[in-house]
């Protein structure tokens, strides 16, 4: 039960982040207005993914969204507000995705952990299964969520130079790491935060490599070897 609650709380934490995101642009009270505002933010995100952050301008976003130029300036007084709310929407959606991911995978992970005993074979099997799950996760991200990974890279880069994005960046990092932290707690790690930081860092590097070179250039066996080696260290093999 404790193990279930630990991993389940990662999903709850991600859901809490999704609901706590604050927007800076003009608030809306009518459904039609909110739909238009949403369309503007979606258009800004498409431009960021396709052309980069610096390509986001009121006129370009209005054209992309198919709305009058006056609509973008009505909801967002300047580009800074528009960028901040675009990335706020990105964090909200990322949090919702990670909440669903942990809900979907916690049963499989706990089943694997439940088979763990004091034998070296048991620990090796668990390490290799976790490594396979991580490789599958990277592959799924590159094939089915490539735009979101590109947006994440743009968001992290912009946060380096825009202090208004710092809290959003911290929230985004928490939702990515919290599930891994609690998984390592279930494994009995003495340093779950550090272990989670290393694992998410390895996965992030693999995702970046896949974006840069194309997923076809990634070597599954190499990724599996790196991740297995790390999990061996965590499990004392």
Coordinates of N, CA and C in Angstrom, one line a residue:
X1 N 0.8 -1.2 0.0 CA 0.0 0.0 0.0 C 0.9 1.3 0.0
X2 N 1.9 1.3 0.8 CA 2.8 2.4 0.9 C 3.4 2.7 -0.5
X3 N 3.9 1.6 -1.2 CA 4.4 1.7 -2.5 C 3.4 2.3 -3.5
X4 N 2.2 1.8 -3.4 CA 1.2 2.4 -4.3 C 0.9 3.8 -4.1
X5 N 0.8 4.2 -2.8 CA 0.6 5.6 -2.5 C 1.7 6.5 -2.9
X6 N 3.0 6.0 -2.8 CA 4.1 6.8 -3.2 C 4.1 7.1 -4.7
X7 N 3.9 6.1 -5.5 CA 3.9 6.4 -6.9 C 2.6 7.1 -7.3
X8 N 1.5 6.8 -6.7 CA 0.3 7.5 -7.1 C 0.3 8.9 -6.7
X9 N 1.1 9.3 -5.7 CA 1.2 10.7 -5.3 C 2.0 11.5 -6.4
X10 N 2.8 10.8 -7.2 CA 3.5 11.5 -8.3 C 2.4 12.0 -9.3
X11 N 1.4 11.2 -9.6 CA 0.3 11.6 -10.5 C -0.5 12.8 -9.9
X12 N -0.7 12.7 -8.6 CA -1.5 13.8 -7.9 C -0.7 15.1 -7.9
X13 N 0.6 15.0 -7.7 CA 1.5 16.2 -7.7 C 1.5 16.8 -9.0
X14 N 1.6 16.0 -10.1 CA 1.6 16.6 -11.5 C 0.2 17.2 -11.8
X15 N -0.9 16.6 -11.3 CA -2.2 17.2 -11.5 C -2.3 18.5 -10.7
X16 N -1.7 18.6 -9.5 CA -1.8 19.8 -8.8 C -1.0 20.9 -9.5
X17 N 0.1 20.6 -10.1 CA 0.9 21.6 -10.8 C 0.0 22.1 -12.0
X18 N -0.6 21.2 -12.7 CA -1.5 21.6 -13.8 C -2.5 22.6 -13.4
X19 N -3.1 22.4 -12.2 CA -4.2 23.3 -11.8 C -3.7 24.6 -11.2
X20 N -2.4 24.6 -10.9 CA -1.8 25.8 -10.2 C -1.2 26.8 -11.1
X21 N -1.1 26.5 -12.4 CA -0.5 27.4 -13.3 C -1.3 28.7 -13.4
X22 N -0.5 29.8 -13.3 CA -1.1 31.2 -13.4 C -0.8 31.8 -14.7
X23 N -1.8 32.5 -15.3 CA -1.7 33.2 -16.5 C -1.6 34.7 -16.3
X24 N -0.9 35.4 -17.2 CA -0.7 36.9 -17.0 C -1.6 37.7 -17.9
X25 N -2.0 37.1 -19.0 CA -2.8 37.9 -20.0 C -4.2 38.2 -19.5
X26 N -4.9 38.9 -20.3 CA -6.3 39.4 -19.9 C -7.2 38.1 -19.7
X27 N -7.9 38.1 -18.6 CA -8.8 37.0 -18.3 C -10.0 37.1 -19.1
X28 N -10.6 36.0 -19.3 CA -11.9 35.9 -20.1 C -13.0 35.4 -19.3
X29 N -14.2 35.8 -19.6 CA -15.4 35.4 -18.9 C -16.4 34.6 -19.7
X30 N -16.2 34.7 -21.0 CA -17.1 34.0 -22.0 C -16.4 32.9 -22.7
X31 N -17.1 31.9 -23.0 CA -16.5 30.7 -23.6 C -15.9 31.0 -24.9
X32 N -16.6 31.8 -25.7 CA -16.1 32.1 -27.0 C -14.8 32.9 -26.9
X33 N -14.7 33.8 -26.0 CA -13.5 34.6 -25.8 C -12.3 33.7 -25.3
X34 N -12.6 32.7 -24.4 CA -11.5 31.8 -24.0 C -11.1 30.9 -25.1
X35 N -12.0 30.5 -26.0 CA -11.6 29.7 -27.2 C -10.6 30.5 -28.1
X36 N -10.9 31.8 -28.3 CA -10.1 32.6 -29.1 C -8.7 32.8 -28.5
X37 N -8.7 33.1 -27.2 CA -7.5 33.2 -26.4 C -6.6 32.0 -26.6
X38 N -7.3 30.8 -26.4 CA -6.6 29.5 -26.5 C -6.0 29.3 -27.9
X39 N -6.8 29.7 -28.9 CA -6.3 29.6 -30.3 C -5.1 30.5 -30.5
X40 N -5.0 31.6 -29.9 CA -3.8 32.5 -30.0 C -2.6 31.8 -29.4
X41 N -2.8 31.3 -28.2 CA -1.7 30.6 -27.5 C -1.2 29.4 -28.3
X42 N -2.1 28.6 -28.9 CA -1.8 27.5 -29.7 C -1.0 27.9 -30.9
X43 N -1.4 29.0 -31.5 CA -0.7 29.5 -32.7 C 0.7 30.0 -32.3
X44 N 0.9 30.6 -31.2 CA 2.2 31.1 -30.7 C 3.1 29.8 -30.5
X45 N 2.5 28.8 -30.0 CA 3.3 27.6 -29.7 C 3.8 26.9 -31.1
X46 N 2.9 26.9 -32.0 CA 3.2 26.4 -33.3 C 4.4 27.2 -34.0
X47 N 4.4 28.5 -33.8 CA 5.4 29.3 -34.4 C 6.7 29.0 -33.6
X48 N 6.7 28.9 -32.3 CA 7.9 28.6 -31.5 C 8.5 27.2 -32.0
X49 N 7.7 26.2 -32.2 CA 8.2 24.9 -32.6 C 8.7 25.0 -34.0
X50 N 8.1 25.7 -34.9 CA 8.5 25.8 -36.3 C 9.6 26.7 -36.5
X51 N 9.6 27.9 -35.9 CA 10.5 29.0 -36.3 C 11.3 29.6 -35.1
X52 N 11.0 29.2 -33.9 CA 11.7 29.7 -32.8 C 11.0 30.8 -32.0
X53 N 11.5 31.1 -30.8 CA 10.8 32.0 -29.9 C 10.9 33.4 -30.6
X54 N 12.0 33.8 -31.2 CA 12.1 35.2 -31.7 C 11.2 35.5 -32.8
X55 N 10.6 34.4 -33.4 CA 9.6 34.6 -34.5 C 8.2 35.0 -34.0
X56 N 8.0 34.9 -32.7 CA 6.7 35.3 -32.1 C 6.5 36.8 -32.1
X57 N 5.6 37.2 -32.9 CA 5.2 38.6 -33.0 C 3.7 38.7 -33.1
X58 N 3.1 39.8 -32.7 CA 1.6 39.9 -32.7 C 1.1 39.6 -34.1
X59 N 1.7 40.2 -35.1 CA 1.1 40.1 -36.4 C 1.3 38.6 -36.9
X60 N 2.4 38.0 -36.6 CA 2.6 36.6 -37.1 C 1.7 35.7 -36.3
X61 N 1.5 35.9 -35.1 CA 0.6 35.0 -34.3 C -0.9 35.2 -34.7
X62 N -1.3 36.4 -35.0 CA -2.7 36.7 -35.5 C -2.9 36.0 -36.8
X63 N -1.9 36.0 -37.7 CA -2.0 35.3 -39.0 C -2.1 33.8 -38.8
X64 N -1.3 33.3 -37.9 CA -1.2 31.9 -37.7 C -2.6 31.4 -37.1
X65 N -3.1 32.2 -36.2 CA -4.4 31.8 -35.5 C -5.6 32.1 -36.3
X66 N -5.5 32.9 -37.4 CA -6.6 33.3 -38.2 C -7.5 34.3 -37.5
X67 N -7.0 35.2 -36.7 CA -7.7 36.2 -35.9 C -7.2 37.6 -36.3
X68 N -8.0 38.6 -36.0 CA -7.6 40.0 -36.3 C -6.4 40.3 -35.4
X69 N -5.5 41.2 -35.9 CA -4.4 41.6 -35.1 C -4.8 42.2 -33.7
X70 N -5.9 42.9 -33.7 CA -6.4 43.5 -32.5 C -6.7 42.5 -31.4
X71 N -7.0 41.2 -31.8 CA -7.3 40.2 -30.8 C -6.1 39.9 -30.0
X72 N -4.9 39.7 -30.7 CA -3.7 39.4 -29.9 C -3.4 40.5 -28.9
X73 N -3.5 41.7 -29.4 CA -3.1 42.8 -28.5 C -4.2 43.1 -27.4
X74 N -5.4 42.6 -27.6 CA -6.4 42.7 -26.6 C -6.1 41.8 -25.4
X75 N -5.8 40.5 -25.8 CA -5.5 39.5 -24.7 C -4.1 39.6 -24.1
X76 N -3.2 40.1 -24.9 CA -1.8 40.2 -24.4 C -1.2 41.5 -24.7
X77 N -0.9 42.3 -23.7 CA -0.5 43.7 -23.9 C 0.9 43.8 -24.6
X78 N 1.7 42.8 -24.4 CA 3.0 42.8 -25.1 C 3.4 41.3 -25.4
X79 N 4.6 41.2 -26.1 CA 5.1 39.9 -26.5 C 5.5 39.1 -25.2
X80 N 6.0 39.8 -24.2 CA 6.4 39.1 -23.0 C 5.2 38.4 -22.4
X81 N 4.1 39.0 -22.3 CA 2.9 38.4 -21.7 C 2.5 37.2 -22.6
X82 N 2.5 37.4 -23.9 CA 2.1 36.3 -24.8 C 3.1 35.1 -24.7
X83 N 4.4 35.3 -24.6 CA 5.3 34.2 -24.4 C 5.1 33.5 -23.1
X84 N 4.9 34.3 -22.0 CA 4.8 33.8 -20.7 C 3.5 32.9 -20.6
X85 N 2.4 33.3 -21.2 CA 1.2 32.5 -21.1 C 1.3 31.3 -22.1
X86 N 2.0 31.4 -23.2 CA 2.2 30.3 -24.1 C 3.0 29.2 -23.3
X87 N 4.0 29.6 -22.6 CA 4.8 28.6 -21.9 C 4.1 28.1 -20.6
X88 N 3.2 28.9 -20.1 CA 2.3 28.5 -18.9 C 1.4 27.4 -19.4
X89 N 0.9 27.6 -20.6 CA 0.0 26.5 -21.2 C 0.8 25.3 -21.4
X90 N 2.0 25.4 -21.9 CA 2.9 24.2 -22.1 C 3.1 23.5 -20.8
X91 N 3.4 24.2 -19.7 CA 3.7 23.5 -18.4 C 2.4 22.9 -18.0
X92 N 1.2 23.5 -18.1 CA 0.0 22.9 -17.7 C -0.3 21.6 -18.4
X93 N -0.1 21.6 -19.7 CA -0.3 20.4 -20.5 C 0.7 19.3 -20.2
X94 N 2.0 19.7 -20.0 CA 3.0 18.8 -19.6 C 2.7 18.1 -18.3
X95 N 2.2 18.9 -17.3 CA 1.8 18.3 -16.0 C 0.7 17.3 -16.2
X96 N -0.3 17.7 -17.0 CA -1.5 16.8 -17.2 C -1.0 15.5 -17.9
X97 N -0.1 15.6 -18.8 CA 0.5 14.4 -19.5 C 1.2 13.5 -18.5
X98 N 2.1 14.1 -17.7 CA 2.8 13.3 -16.7 C 1.9 12.7 -15.7
X99 N 0.9 13.4 -15.3 CA -0.1 12.8 -14.4 C -0.7 11.5 -15.0
X100 N -1.1 11.6 -16.2 CA -1.6 10.4 -16.9 C -0.5 9.3 -17.1
X101 N 0.7 9.7 -17.4 CA 1.8 8.7 -17.6 C 2.0 7.9 -16.3
X102 N 2.1 8.6 -15.1 CA 2.3 7.9 -13.9 C 1.1 7.0 -13.5
X103 N -0.1 7.5 -13.8 CA -1.3 6.6 -13.6 C -1.2 5.3 -14.4
X104 N -0.8 5.5 -15.7 CA -0.7 4.3 -16.6 C 0.4 3.4 -16.3
X105 N 1.5 3.9 -15.8 CA 2.7 3.0 -15.6 C 2.9 2.5 -14.2
X106 N 2.2 3.1 -13.2 CA 2.6 2.7 -11.8 C 2.3 1.2 -11.6
X107 N 1.3 0.7 -12.2 CA 1.0 -0.7 -11.9 C 2.1 -1.6 -12.4
X108 N 2.6 -1.3 -13.6 CA 3.7 -2.1 -14.2 C 5.0 -2.0 -13.4
X109 N 5.3 -0.8 -12.9 CA 6.5 -0.6 -12.1 C 6.4 -1.3 -10.8
X110 N 5.2 -1.2 -10.2 CA 5.1 -1.8 -8.9 C 5.1 -3.3 -9.0
X111 N 4.6 -3.9 -10.1 CA 4.7 -5.3 -10.3 C 6.1 -5.7 -10.4
X112 N 7.0 -5.0 -11.1 CA 8.4 -5.3 -11.2 C 9.1 -5.2 -9.8
X113 N 8.8 -4.1 -9.1 CA 9.4 -4.0 -7.8 C 9.0 -5.1 -6.8
X114 N 7.7 -5.5 -7.0 CA 7.2 -6.6 -6.1 C 7.9 -7.9 -6.3
X115 N 8.6 -8.1 -7.4 CA 9.3 -9.3 -7.6 C 10.8 -9.3 -7.1
X116 N 11.1 -8.1 -6.6 CA 12.5 -7.9 -6.1 C 12.7 -8.7 -4.8
X117 N 13.9 -9.4 -4.7 CA 14.3 -10.1 -3.5 C 15.7 -9.8 -3.3
X118 N 16.4 -10.6 -2.4 CA 17.8 -10.3 -2.1 C 18.8 -10.9 -3.1
X119 N 18.3 -11.6 -4.1 CA 19.2 -12.2 -5.0 C 19.7 -11.2 -6.1
X120 N 20.9 -11.5 -6.5 CA 21.5 -10.7 -7.6 C 20.7 -10.8 -8.9
X121 N 20.2 -12.0 -9.2 CA 19.5 -12.2 -10.4 C 18.2 -11.3 -10.4
X122 N 17.5 -11.3 -9.3 CA 16.3 -10.5 -9.2 C 16.6 -9.0 -9.4
X123 N 17.7 -8.5 -8.8 CA 18.0 -7.1 -9.0 C 18.4 -6.8 -10.4
X124 N 19.2 -7.7 -11.0 CA 19.6 -7.5 -12.4 C 18.3 -7.5 -13.4
X125 N 17.4 -8.4 -13.1 CA 16.2 -8.4 -13.9 C 15.4 -7.1 -13.8
X126 N 15.3 -6.6 -12.6 CA 14.6 -5.4 -12.3 C 15.3 -4.2 -13.0
X127 N 16.7 -4.1 -12.9 CA 17.4 -3.1 -13.5 C 17.2 -3.1 -15.0
X128 N 17.3 -4.2 -15.6 CA 17.1 -4.3 -17.1 C 15.7 -4.0 -17.5
X129 N 14.7 -4.4 -16.7 CA 13.3 -4.0 -17.1 C 13.1 -2.5 -17.0
X130 N 13.6 -1.9 -16.0 CA 13.5 -0.4 -15.8 C 14.2 0.2 -17.0
X131 N 15.4 -0.3 -17.4 CA 16.1 0.3 -18.5 C 15.3 0.2 -19.8
X132 N 14.6 -1.0 -20.0 CA 13.8 -1.2 -21.2 C 12.6 -0.2 -21.2
X133 N 12.0 0.0 -20.1 CA 10.9 0.9 -20.0 C 11.3 2.3 -20.3
X134 N 12.5 2.7 -19.8 CA 13.1 4.0 -20.1 C 13.4 4.2 -21.6
X135 N 13.9 3.2 -22.2 CA 14.2 3.3 -23.7 C 12.9 3.4 -24.4
X136 N 11.9 2.7 -24.0 CA 10.6 2.8 -24.7 C 10.0 4.2 -24.5
X137 N 10.2 4.7 -23.3 CA 9.7 6.1 -23.1 C 10.3 7.1 -24.0
X138 N 11.6 7.0 -24.1 CA 12.4 7.9 -25.0 C 11.8 7.8 -26.5
X139 N 11.7 6.5 -26.9 CA 11.2 6.3 -28.3 C 9.8 6.9 -28.5
X140 N 8.9 6.7 -27.5 CA 7.6 7.2 -27.6 C 7.6 8.7 -27.6
X141 N 8.4 9.3 -26.8 CA 8.5 10.8 -26.8 C 8.9 11.3 -28.2
X142 N 9.9 10.7 -28.8 CA 10.5 11.2 -30.1 C 9.5 10.9 -31.2
X143 N 8.7 9.8 -31.2 CA 7.8 9.5 -32.2 C 6.5 10.2 -32.1
X144 N 6.0 10.3 -30.9 CA 4.6 10.8 -30.7 C 4.5 12.2 -30.1
X145 N 5.6 12.7 -29.5 CA 5.5 14.0 -28.8 C 6.7 14.8 -29.2
X146 N 7.2 14.7 -30.4 CA 8.3 15.5 -30.9 C 8.1 17.0 -30.7
X147 N 7.0 17.5 -31.1 CA 6.7 18.9 -30.9 C 6.8 19.4 -29.5
X148 N 6.3 18.5 -28.6 CA 6.4 18.9 -27.2 C 7.9 18.9 -26.7
X149 N 8.7 18.0 -27.2 CA 10.1 18.1 -26.8 C 10.8 19.3 -27.4
X150 N 10.5 19.7 -28.6 CA 11.0 20.9 -29.2 C 10.6 22.1 -28.4
X151 N 9.3 22.2 -28.0 CA 8.8 23.2 -27.2 C 9.5 23.3 -25.8
X152 N 9.8 22.1 -25.3 CA 10.5 22.1 -24.0 C 11.9 22.7 -24.1
X153 N 12.6 22.4 -25.2 CA 13.9 22.9 -25.4 C 13.9 24.4 -25.5
X154 N 12.9 24.9 -26.3 CA 12.7 26.4 -26.4 C 12.4 27.1 -25.1
X155 N 11.5 26.4 -24.3 CA 11.1 26.9 -23.0 C 12.3 27.0 -22.1
X156 N 13.1 26.0 -22.0 CA 14.3 26.0 -21.1 C 15.3 27.1 -21.6
X157 N 15.5 27.3 -22.9 CA 16.4 28.3 -23.3 C 15.9 29.7 -23.0
X158 N 14.6 29.9 -23.2 CA 14.0 31.2 -23.0 C 14.1 31.5 -21.5
X159 N 13.9 30.5 -20.6 CA 13.9 30.7 -19.2 C 15.2 31.2 -18.7
X160 N 16.3 31.0 -19.4 CA 17.6 31.4 -19.0 C 17.7 32.9 -19.1
X161 N 17.0 33.6 -20.0 CA 17.1 35.0 -20.2 C 15.8 35.8 -19.8
X162 N 14.8 35.1 -19.4 CA 13.5 35.7 -19.0 C 13.1 35.3 -17.6
X163 N 13.3 36.2 -16.7 CA 13.1 35.9 -15.3 C 11.6 35.6 -15.0
X164 N 10.7 36.0 -15.8 CA 9.3 35.8 -15.6 C 9.0 34.3 -15.8
X165 N 9.9 33.6 -16.4 CA 9.7 32.2 -16.7 C 10.3 31.3 -15.6
X166 N 11.0 31.8 -14.7 CA 11.8 31.0 -13.7 C 10.9 30.1 -12.9
X167 N 9.8 30.6 -12.4 CA 8.9 29.8 -11.5 C 8.3 28.7 -12.4
X168 N 7.9 29.0 -13.6 CA 7.3 28.0 -14.5 C 8.3 26.9 -14.8
X169 N 9.6 27.3 -15.0 CA 10.7 26.4 -15.3 C 10.9 25.4 -14.1
X170 N 10.8 26.0 -12.9 CA 10.9 25.2 -11.7 C 9.8 24.2 -11.5
X171 N 8.6 24.6 -11.8 CA 7.4 23.8 -11.8 C 7.5 22.6 -12.8
X172 N 8.0 23.0 -14.0 CA 8.2 22.0 -15.0 C 9.2 20.9 -14.6
X173 N 10.3 21.4 -14.0 CA 11.3 20.4 -13.6 C 10.8 19.5 -12.5
X174 N 10.0 20.1 -11.6 CA 9.4 19.3 -10.5 C 8.5 18.1 -11.0
X175 N 7.7 18.4 -12.0 CA 6.8 17.4 -12.5 C 7.5 16.3 -13.3
X176 N 8.7 16.7 -13.9 CA 9.5 15.7 -14.6 C 10.2 14.8 -13.6
X177 N 10.6 15.3 -12.5 CA 11.4 14.6 -11.5 C 10.7 13.9 -10.4
X178 N 9.5 14.4 -10.1 CA 8.8 13.9 -8.9 C 8.5 12.4 -8.9
X179 N 8.0 12.0 -10.1 CA 7.7 10.6 -10.2 C 8.9 9.7 -10.1
X180 N 10.0 10.1 -10.7 CA 11.3 9.4 -10.6 C 11.8 9.3 -9.1
X181 N 11.6 10.5 -8.4 CA 12.1 10.5 -7.0 C 11.3 9.5 -6.2
X182 N 10.0 9.4 -6.4 CA 9.2 8.5 -5.6 C 9.3 7.1 -6.0
X183 N 9.7 6.9 -7.3 CA 10.0 5.5 -7.7 C 11.2 5.0 -7.0
X184 N 12.3 5.9 -6.9 CA 13.5 5.5 -6.3 C 13.3 5.3 -4.8
X185 N 12.3 6.0 -4.2 CA 12.0 5.8 -2.8 C 11.4 4.4 -2.6
X186 N 10.5 4.0 -3.6 CA 10.0 2.7 -3.5 C 11.1 1.6 -3.6
X187 N 12.1 1.9 -4.4 CA 13.2 0.9 -4.5 C 14.1 0.9 -3.3
X188 N 13.9 1.8 -2.4 CA 14.7 1.9 -1.2 C 16.0 2.6 -1.3
X189 N 16.0 3.5 -2.3 CA 17.3 4.3 -2.5 C 17.5 5.2 -1.3
X190 N 18.8 5.3 -0.9 CA 19.1 6.2 0.2 C 19.2 7.6 -0.3
X191 N 19.3 7.8 -1.6 CA 19.4 9.2 -2.2 C 18.5 9.3 -3.4
X192 N 17.2 9.3 -3.2 CA 16.2 9.2 -4.3 C 16.3 10.5 -5.1
X193 N 16.5 11.7 -4.5 CA 16.5 12.9 -5.3 C 17.7 12.9 -6.3
X194 N 18.9 12.5 -5.8 CA 20.1 12.4 -6.6 C 19.9 11.4 -7.7
X195 N 19.4 10.2 -7.4 CA 19.2 9.2 -8.4 C 18.2 9.6 -9.4
X196 N 17.1 10.3 -9.0 CA 16.1 10.8 -10.0 C 16.8 11.8 -10.9
X197 N 17.6 12.7 -10.3 CA 18.2 13.7 -11.1 C 19.1 13.2 -12.2
X198 N 19.9 12.1 -11.8 CA 20.8 11.5 -12.8 C 19.9 10.8 -13.9
X199 N 18.9 10.0 -13.5 CA 18.1 9.3 -14.5 C 17.4 10.2 -15.5
X200 N 16.8 11.3 -14.9 CA 16.1 12.2 -15.8 C 17.1 13.0 -16.7
X201 N 18.3 13.2 -16.2 CA 19.3 13.8 -17.0 C 19.7 12.9 -18.1
X202 N 19.9 11.6 -17.9 CA 20.3 10.7 -19.0 C 19.2 10.7 -20.0
X203 N 17.9 10.6 -19.6 CA 16.8 10.5 -20.5 C 16.7 11.8 -21.3
X204 N 16.9 12.9 -20.7 CA 16.9 14.2 -21.4 C 17.9 14.3 -22.4
X205 N 19.1 13.8 -22.1 CA 20.2 13.8 -23.1 C 19.9 13.0 -24.3
X206 N 19.3 11.8 -24.1 CA 18.9 10.9 -25.2 C 17.8 11.6 -26.0
X207 N 16.8 12.2 -25.4 CA 15.8 12.9 -26.1 C 16.4 14.0 -27.0
X208 N 17.3 14.8 -26.4 CA 18.0 15.9 -27.2 C 18.7 15.3 -28.4
X209 N 19.5 14.2 -28.2 CA 20.2 13.6 -29.3 C 19.2 13.1 -30.4
X210 N 18.1 12.6 -30.0 CA 17.1 12.1 -30.9 C 16.5 13.3 -31.7
X211 N 16.3 14.4 -31.1 CA 15.8 15.6 -31.8 C 16.9 16.1 -32.7
X212 N 18.1 16.1 -32.3 CA 19.2 16.7 -33.1 C 19.5 15.9 -34.3
X213 N 19.7 14.6 -34.1 CA 20.1 13.7 -35.2 C 19.0 12.9 -35.8
X214 N 17.9 12.9 -35.2 CA 16.8 12.0 -35.7 C 16.7 10.8 -35.0
X215 N 15.5 10.3 -34.6 CA 15.3 9.1 -33.8 C 16.0 7.9 -34.5
X216 N 16.1 7.8 -35.8 CA 16.7 6.7 -36.5 C 18.1 6.5 -36.2
X217 N 18.8 7.6 -35.7 CA 20.2 7.6 -35.4 C 20.5 7.1 -34.0
X218 N 19.4 7.0 -33.2 CA 19.6 6.5 -31.8 C 19.8 5.0 -31.9
X219 N 20.7 4.5 -31.1 CA 21.0 3.0 -31.0 C 20.3 2.5 -29.7
X220 N 19.3 1.7 -29.9 CA 18.6 1.2 -28.8 C 19.5 0.4 -27.8
X221 N 20.4 -0.4 -28.4 CA 21.3 -1.2 -27.6 C 22.2 -0.4 -26.7
X222 N 22.7 0.7 -27.3 CA 23.5 1.6 -26.6 C 22.7 2.3 -25.4
X223 N 21.5 2.8 -25.7 CA 20.7 3.4 -24.7 C 20.4 2.4 -23.6
X224 N 20.1 1.2 -24.0 CA 19.8 0.1 -23.0 C 21.0 -0.2 -22.1
X225 N 22.2 -0.2 -22.7 CA 23.4 -0.5 -22.0 C 23.7 0.6 -21.0
X226 N 23.5 1.9 -21.4 CA 23.7 3.0 -20.5 C 22.8 3.0 -19.3
X227 N 21.5 2.8 -19.6 CA 20.5 2.9 -18.6 C 20.6 1.7 -17.6
X228 N 20.9 0.5 -18.2 CA 21.1 -0.7 -17.4 C 22.3 -0.5 -16.4
X229 N 23.4 0.0 -17.0 CA 24.6 0.3 -16.2 C 24.2 1.2 -15.0
X230 N 23.4 2.2 -15.2 CA 23.1 3.1 -14.1 C 22.2 2.4 -13.1
X231 N 21.2 1.7 -13.6 CA 20.3 1.0 -12.6 C 21.1 -0.1 -11.9
X232 N 22.1 -0.7 -12.5 CA 23.0 -1.7 -11.7 C 23.6 -1.0 -10.6
X233 N 24.1 0.2 -10.8 CA 24.8 1.0 -9.7 C 23.8 1.3 -8.6
X234 N 22.6 1.7 -9.0 CA 21.6 2.1 -8.0 C 21.2 0.9 -7.1
X235 N 21.1 -0.3 -7.8 CA 20.7 -1.5 -7.1 C 21.9 -2.3 -6.5
X236 N 23.1 -1.7 -6.5 CA 24.2 -2.3 -5.9 C 24.7 -3.5 -6.6
X237 N 24.7 -3.5 -7.9 CA 25.2 -4.7 -8.7 C 26.6 -4.4 -9.2

